[in-house]
Coordinates of C-alpha atoms and ligand atoms in Angstrom, one line a residue:
M1 CA -30.0 43.0 -56.3
E2 CA -26.3 43.1 -57.0
Q3 CA -26.2 46.4 -55.2
E4 CA -28.1 45.0 -52.3
L5 CA -25.5 42.2 -51.9
Y6 CA -22.6 44.7 -51.9
N7 CA -24.5 46.7 -49.3
I8 CA -24.9 43.7 -47.1
K9 CA -21.2 43.0 -47.5
E10 CA -20.2 46.5 -46.6
N11 CA -22.6 46.8 -43.6
A12 CA -21.6 43.4 -42.3
L13 CA -17.9 44.0 -42.6
K14 CA -18.3 47.3 -40.7
E15 CA -20.3 45.7 -38.0
I16 CA -17.8 42.9 -37.6
N17 CA -15.0 45.3 -37.5
D18 CA -16.6 47.5 -34.8
V19 CA -18.0 44.8 -32.5
Q20 CA -16.1 44.4 -29.2
D21 CA -17.8 41.5 -27.7
K22 CA -18.0 37.8 -28.5
K23 CA -21.7 37.5 -27.8
L24 CA -22.6 40.4 -30.1
L25 CA -20.4 39.0 -32.8
A26 CA -22.4 35.8 -32.6
E27 CA -25.6 37.8 -32.9
I28 CA -24.3 39.6 -36.0
K29 CA -23.4 36.2 -37.5
V30 CA -27.0 35.0 -37.1
K31 CA -28.3 38.3 -38.5
Y32 CA -26.4 37.8 -41.8
L33 CA -25.6 34.1 -42.2
G34 CA -28.3 32.4 -40.0
K35 CA -31.3 30.6 -41.3
Q36 CA -33.3 33.8 -41.2
G37 CA -30.3 35.9 -42.1
E38 CA -30.1 38.6 -44.8
L39 CA -27.8 36.7 -47.1
T40 CA -29.7 33.5 -46.7
A41 CA -32.9 35.4 -47.6
I42 CA -31.3 36.5 -50.9
L43 CA -30.1 33.0 -51.7
R44 CA -33.7 31.8 -51.2
N45 CA -34.7 34.4 -53.8
M46 CA -32.5 33.1 -56.5
R47 CA -35.3 31.1 -58.1
N48 CA -37.0 34.4 -59.0
I49 CA -34.0 35.6 -61.0
A50 CA -33.8 35.1 -64.7
P51 CA -31.9 31.9 -65.5
E52 CA -29.3 33.8 -67.6
D53 CA -28.4 36.1 -64.6
R54 CA -28.2 33.3 -62.1
P55 CA -24.5 32.3 -62.6
K56 CA -23.3 35.9 -62.2
M57 CA -25.5 36.4 -59.1
G58 CA -24.5 33.1 -57.7
A59 CA -20.8 34.1 -58.0
I60 CA -21.5 37.4 -56.2
V61 CA -23.4 35.7 -53.4
N62 CA -20.6 33.3 -53.0
E63 CA -18.0 36.1 -52.9
V64 CA -20.0 38.0 -50.3
R65 CA -20.6 34.9 -48.2
N66 CA -16.9 33.9 -48.3
A67 CA -15.9 37.5 -47.4
L68 CA -18.2 37.5 -44.4
E69 CA -17.2 34.0 -43.2
E70 CA -13.6 35.0 -43.5
A71 CA -14.3 38.2 -41.5
F72 CA -16.2 36.3 -38.8
Y73 CA -13.6 33.7 -38.5
S74 CA -10.7 36.2 -38.0
K75 CA -12.7 38.2 -35.5
E76 CA -13.7 35.0 -33.5
D77 CA -10.0 34.1 -33.5
I78 CA -9.1 37.5 -32.1
F79 CA -11.6 37.1 -29.3
A80 CA -10.5 33.5 -28.5
K81 CA -6.9 34.7 -28.2
Q82 CA -7.9 37.6 -26.0
E83 CA -9.9 35.3 -23.8
L84 CA -7.0 32.8 -23.5
E85 CA -4.6 35.7 -22.6
E86 CA -6.9 37.0 -19.9
K87 CA -7.2 33.5 -18.5
L88 CA -3.5 33.0 -18.4
Q89 CA -3.0 36.3 -16.7
S90 CA -5.6 35.6 -14.0
E91 CA -4.4 32.1 -13.4
K92 CA -0.7 32.8 -13.2
V93 CA 1.2 30.7 -10.7
D94 CA 3.7 32.4 -8.5
I95 CA 6.5 29.9 -8.5
T96 CA 8.4 31.9 -5.9
E97 CA 5.7 31.4 -3.3
P98 CA 6.9 29.2 -0.4
S99 CA 5.4 25.7 -0.4
K100 CA 3.0 24.5 2.3
G101 CA 5.4 21.6 2.9
I102 CA 4.8 17.9 2.4
R103 CA 3.9 15.7 5.3
K104 CA 5.7 12.5 5.0
G105 CA 3.9 9.3 5.9
S106 CA 5.6 6.3 7.4
L107 CA 5.0 2.7 8.1
H108 CA 3.3 1.6 11.3
P109 CA 5.8 0.3 13.8
I110 CA 4.6 -3.3 13.5
P111 CA 4.9 -3.8 9.8
S112 CA 8.1 -1.8 9.8
V113 CA 9.7 -4.3 12.2
L114 CA 8.3 -7.2 10.3
D115 CA 9.6 -5.8 7.0
K116 CA 13.1 -5.3 8.5
F117 CA 13.2 -8.8 9.9
I118 CA 11.8 -10.4 6.7
D119 CA 14.6 -8.6 4.7
I120 CA 17.2 -10.0 7.1
C121 CA 15.8 -13.5 6.8
V122 CA 15.5 -13.3 3.0
S123 CA 19.1 -12.2 2.7
M124 CA 20.0 -15.3 4.7
G125 CA 18.3 -17.6 2.2
F126 CA 14.8 -18.0 3.8
T127 CA 11.6 -18.3 1.8
V128 CA 8.6 -16.4 3.2
V129 CA 5.4 -18.3 3.6
E130 CA 2.0 -17.6 5.2
G131 CA -0.7 -19.7 6.7
P132 CA -4.4 -19.3 7.8
E133 CA -5.3 -17.3 10.9
V134 CA -8.3 -19.5 11.5
E135 CA -6.6 -22.8 12.1
S136 CA -7.4 -26.3 13.1
D137 CA -6.5 -27.6 16.6
Y138 CA -4.5 -30.2 14.7
Y139 CA -2.0 -27.8 13.1
N140 CA -2.0 -25.3 15.9
F141 CA -1.2 -27.9 18.6
E142 CA -1.3 -31.6 17.7
S143 CA 1.1 -31.4 14.8
M144 CA 3.4 -29.4 17.2
N145 CA 3.5 -32.4 19.6
T146 CA 1.0 -30.7 21.9
P147 CA -1.8 -33.2 22.2
K148 CA -5.1 -32.4 23.9
N149 CA -4.7 -32.0 27.7
H150 CA -1.0 -31.2 27.3
P151 CA -0.1 -28.8 30.1
A152 CA 1.7 -26.5 27.6
R153 CA -1.7 -25.6 26.2
D154 CA -2.4 -23.6 29.4
M155 CA 0.3 -21.1 28.4
Q156 CA -1.8 -20.2 25.3
D157 CA -5.3 -19.2 26.4
S158 CA -7.0 -19.8 23.0
F159 CA -10.0 -18.4 21.2
Y160 CA -11.9 -21.5 20.0
I161 CA -14.5 -21.2 17.3
T162 CA -15.6 -24.8 17.4
E163 CA -14.1 -27.7 19.4
N164 CA -11.5 -28.2 16.7
I165 CA -11.1 -24.8 15.1
L166 CA -9.5 -21.8 16.7
L167 CA -7.7 -18.5 16.0
R168 CA -4.1 -19.7 15.8
T169 CA -2.2 -19.0 19.0
Q170 CA 1.2 -19.2 17.3
T171 CA 2.8 -19.1 13.8
S172 CA 4.3 -22.5 14.8
A173 CA 1.0 -23.8 13.4
V174 CA 2.4 -23.2 9.9
Q175 CA 5.4 -25.5 10.7
G176 CA 3.1 -28.5 10.6
R177 CA 1.5 -27.5 7.3
E178 CA 4.9 -26.8 5.6
L179 CA 6.6 -30.0 7.0
E180 CA 3.8 -32.0 5.3
T181 CA 4.2 -30.5 1.9
R182 CA 7.9 -29.4 1.5
K183 CA 10.8 -31.6 0.7
P184 CA 13.9 -31.0 2.9
P185 CA 16.2 -29.3 2.9
F186 CA 14.4 -26.0 3.2
K187 CA 14.4 -22.7 5.2
I188 CA 11.2 -20.8 5.8
V189 CA 10.0 -17.9 7.7
V190 CA 6.3 -17.2 8.6
P191 CA 5.2 -13.7 9.5
G192 CA 1.7 -13.3 10.7
R193 CA -1.1 -12.5 13.2
T194 CA -1.7 -14.7 16.2
Y195 CA -4.4 -14.6 18.9
R196 CA -4.5 -15.3 22.6
N197 CA -6.9 -14.3 25.4
D198 CA -4.5 -11.9 27.0
S199 CA -4.8 -8.1 27.4
D200 CA -2.6 -5.8 29.4
S201 CA 0.2 -3.3 28.8
T202 CA 2.5 -5.9 27.3
H203 CA -0.1 -8.3 25.8
S204 CA -2.7 -7.7 23.1
P205 CA -5.4 -10.3 22.1
M206 CA -4.1 -10.0 18.5
F207 CA -0.4 -9.8 18.1
H208 CA 2.3 -10.7 15.5
Q209 CA 4.9 -13.4 15.4
M210 CA 7.6 -14.5 13.0
E211 CA 8.3 -18.1 12.9
G212 CA 11.5 -19.6 11.4
L213 CA 12.1 -23.2 10.5
V214 CA 15.2 -24.9 9.0
V215 CA 15.2 -28.6 8.0
D216 CA 18.4 -30.3 6.7
E217 CA 20.5 -33.3 7.2
N218 CA 23.2 -31.9 9.5
V219 CA 21.8 -29.0 11.4
S220 CA 22.4 -28.5 15.1
M221 CA 22.0 -26.2 18.1
A222 CA 25.3 -24.6 17.1
D223 CA 23.9 -23.5 13.7
L224 CA 20.8 -22.1 15.4
K225 CA 22.9 -20.1 17.9
I226 CA 25.1 -18.7 15.2
M227 CA 22.2 -17.8 12.9
L228 CA 20.2 -16.2 15.7
S229 CA 23.2 -14.1 16.9
E230 CA 23.6 -12.8 13.4
M231 CA 19.9 -12.0 13.0
M232 CA 19.7 -10.2 16.3
K233 CA 22.8 -8.1 15.6
R234 CA 21.3 -7.0 12.2
L235 CA 17.9 -6.3 13.9
Y236 CA 19.0 -4.6 17.1
G237 CA 22.5 -3.3 16.2
E238 CA 26.0 -4.6 15.8
N239 CA 26.9 -4.2 19.6
T240 CA 23.9 -6.2 20.8
K241 CA 24.8 -9.0 23.2
I242 CA 22.9 -12.2 23.0
R243 CA 22.0 -14.6 25.9
F244 CA 20.7 -18.1 25.6
R245 CA 18.7 -19.7 28.4
P246 CA 17.3 -23.2 28.6
S247 CA 13.5 -23.4 28.3
Y248 CA 10.8 -25.8 27.3
F249 CA 8.5 -26.1 24.3
P250 CA 6.8 -29.4 23.3
F251 CA 8.0 -28.9 19.7
T252 CA 11.7 -28.4 20.4
E253 CA 14.2 -30.5 22.2
P254 CA 16.4 -29.0 23.6
S255 CA 14.6 -25.6 23.8
I256 CA 16.0 -22.2 24.5
E257 CA 14.9 -18.7 25.1
V258 CA 16.9 -15.8 23.7
D259 CA 17.5 -12.5 25.3
V260 CA 19.2 -9.5 23.7
S261 CA 21.0 -6.8 25.6
C262 CA 18.6 -3.8 26.2
P263 CA 19.2 -1.3 23.3
N264 CA 17.9 1.4 25.6
C265 CA 20.7 1.2 28.2
A266 CA 23.2 -1.0 26.3
G267 CA 22.9 -3.7 29.0
N268 CA 23.5 -1.5 32.0
G269 CA 19.9 -1.8 33.4
C270 CA 17.0 0.7 33.0
K271 CA 13.2 0.9 33.2
T272 CA 12.7 -0.8 29.8
C273 CA 14.6 -4.0 30.9
K274 CA 13.5 -3.7 34.5
G275 CA 17.1 -3.3 35.6
T276 CA 18.3 -6.6 34.2
G277 CA 20.1 -5.3 31.1
F278 CA 18.5 -8.0 29.0
L279 CA 15.1 -8.5 27.2
E280 CA 13.5 -11.8 26.3
I281 CA 12.8 -11.7 22.6
L282 CA 12.2 -15.2 21.3
G283 CA 11.8 -18.9 21.8
A284 CA 13.7 -21.5 19.8
G285 CA 15.3 -24.9 19.7
V286 CA 16.1 -28.0 17.8
V287 CA 13.0 -29.4 16.3
N288 CA 11.6 -32.3 18.4
P289 CA 12.0 -35.5 16.2
K290 CA 8.4 -36.3 17.0
V291 CA 7.3 -33.2 15.1
L292 CA 9.1 -34.4 12.0
E293 CA 7.7 -37.9 12.4
I294 CA 4.1 -36.6 12.8
A295 CA 4.6 -34.8 9.4
G296 CA 6.0 -38.0 7.8
I297 CA 9.7 -36.8 7.7
D298 CA 12.4 -39.4 8.5
S299 CA 13.8 -38.0 11.7
K300 CA 16.9 -40.3 11.5
K301 CA 17.9 -38.6 8.2
Y302 CA 16.7 -35.0 8.8
R303 CA 17.0 -32.6 11.7
G304 CA 15.7 -29.1 12.1
F305 CA 15.8 -26.0 14.2
A306 CA 13.1 -23.4 14.7
F307 CA 12.5 -20.1 16.3
G308 CA 9.5 -17.9 17.0
M309 CA 9.8 -14.2 17.7
G310 CA 7.2 -11.7 19.1
I311 CA 7.0 -8.7 16.8
E312 CA 5.2 -6.3 19.3
R313 CA 7.9 -7.1 21.9
T314 CA 10.6 -6.2 19.4
S315 CA 8.9 -3.0 18.3
M316 CA 8.5 -2.0 22.0
V317 CA 12.2 -2.5 22.6
L318 CA 13.3 -0.7 19.5
N319 CA 11.0 2.2 20.3
S320 CA 11.5 2.2 24.0
I321 CA 7.9 2.0 24.9
S322 CA 6.4 0.2 27.9
D323 CA 2.8 -0.1 26.8
L324 CA 1.9 -1.7 23.5
R325 CA -1.8 -0.7 23.5
P326 CA -1.4 2.7 21.8
M327 CA 0.0 0.8 18.8
F328 CA -3.5 -0.4 17.9
K329 CA -5.3 2.9 18.6
N330 CA -4.1 4.6 15.4
D331 CA -3.5 8.0 17.1
A332 CA -1.1 9.7 14.7
R333 CA 0.5 11.7 17.5
F334 CA 1.7 8.4 19.0
L335 CA 2.6 6.7 15.7
N336 CA 4.6 9.7 14.5
Q337 CA 7.1 9.2 17.3
M338 CA 7.8 5.6 16.3
K339 CA 11.0 4.7 14.5
Ligands
DAH401 N1 5.4 -20.8 19.4 C1 6.1 -20.3 20.6 C2 5.2 -19.4 21.3 O1 4.4 -18.8 20.8 C3 7.4 -19.7 20.2 C4 8.4 -20.7 19.7 C5 9.3 -21.3 20.5 C6 8.4 -20.9 18.3 C7 10.2 -22.2 20.0 C8 9.4 -21.9 17.8 C9 10.2 -22.5 18.7 O2 9.5 -22.2 16.6 O3 11.1 -23.4 18.2 O4 5.4 -19.2 22.5

């Protein structure tokens, strides 16, 4: 039996040494050490051995098993290393290969103008607030001193949902909400979507506005003009000329419209500005005291000024485009050309 064990050891070690394949090695392992393996069979036979011989035989069996396990372990290790090496060779990355290039994404022209304008306003001390797009007739019109049947409503062909609920036609709607809840003095801007039943090359049924509102004890038209001039210069460029024209809005008194010199032709006249050298960009004015009173603010103590700017208009001017509709078609060939 002792001899038999040493034979097993010798044969197994030779086979392990000669084998060149991981799968065959596993088979050899089963052949010797598996449940039906040769060494296991001998172990099972131990009970037939005379008790006084058992310790010696046990020691030999252990020695043989340890030797085989050791041999299997080192051979498996060799195969694993070989396999890893082959994998590393075949998956080698050629770091000198030229790259395919990275395509850079960019912001859509609308949010990009909004972001720029918001940054300007925040740097001037404004707080950004938002309001609902589905709005009550009260906040959209009544609180803005535009009662039912007011002729100024005709300018804003509205999408009504019920008699008293509509898609807001102007971010001015948020003025009424904020005037009710904020304590003066405050400075807010309201970026957001607005809706009107208009659709042609310069009007979209959904468009964006940015509203501004300042309420304090001693503010005047002069402050509004200085502030807007500064904002427009930062938005359109240092050399931009600004023009103020009298206008009318129910929520401001006096009201103005603001034009900026056409950035496309620097005010000389071109197609973008229809030869006038200027582009109409926003409405503004001193807040009508009635608007403050409707919201419960003492109009003898406080005054305000406000402005509302069309974002699509601004983006069209900055990008020299005459039709805004492609902005909402998401054709990357068009959007990639935008600044
Ligand atoms: N809400 C006006 C519109 O959509 C724009 C506007 C004009 C807003 C004057 C204002 C303002 O805050 O003071 O046509």
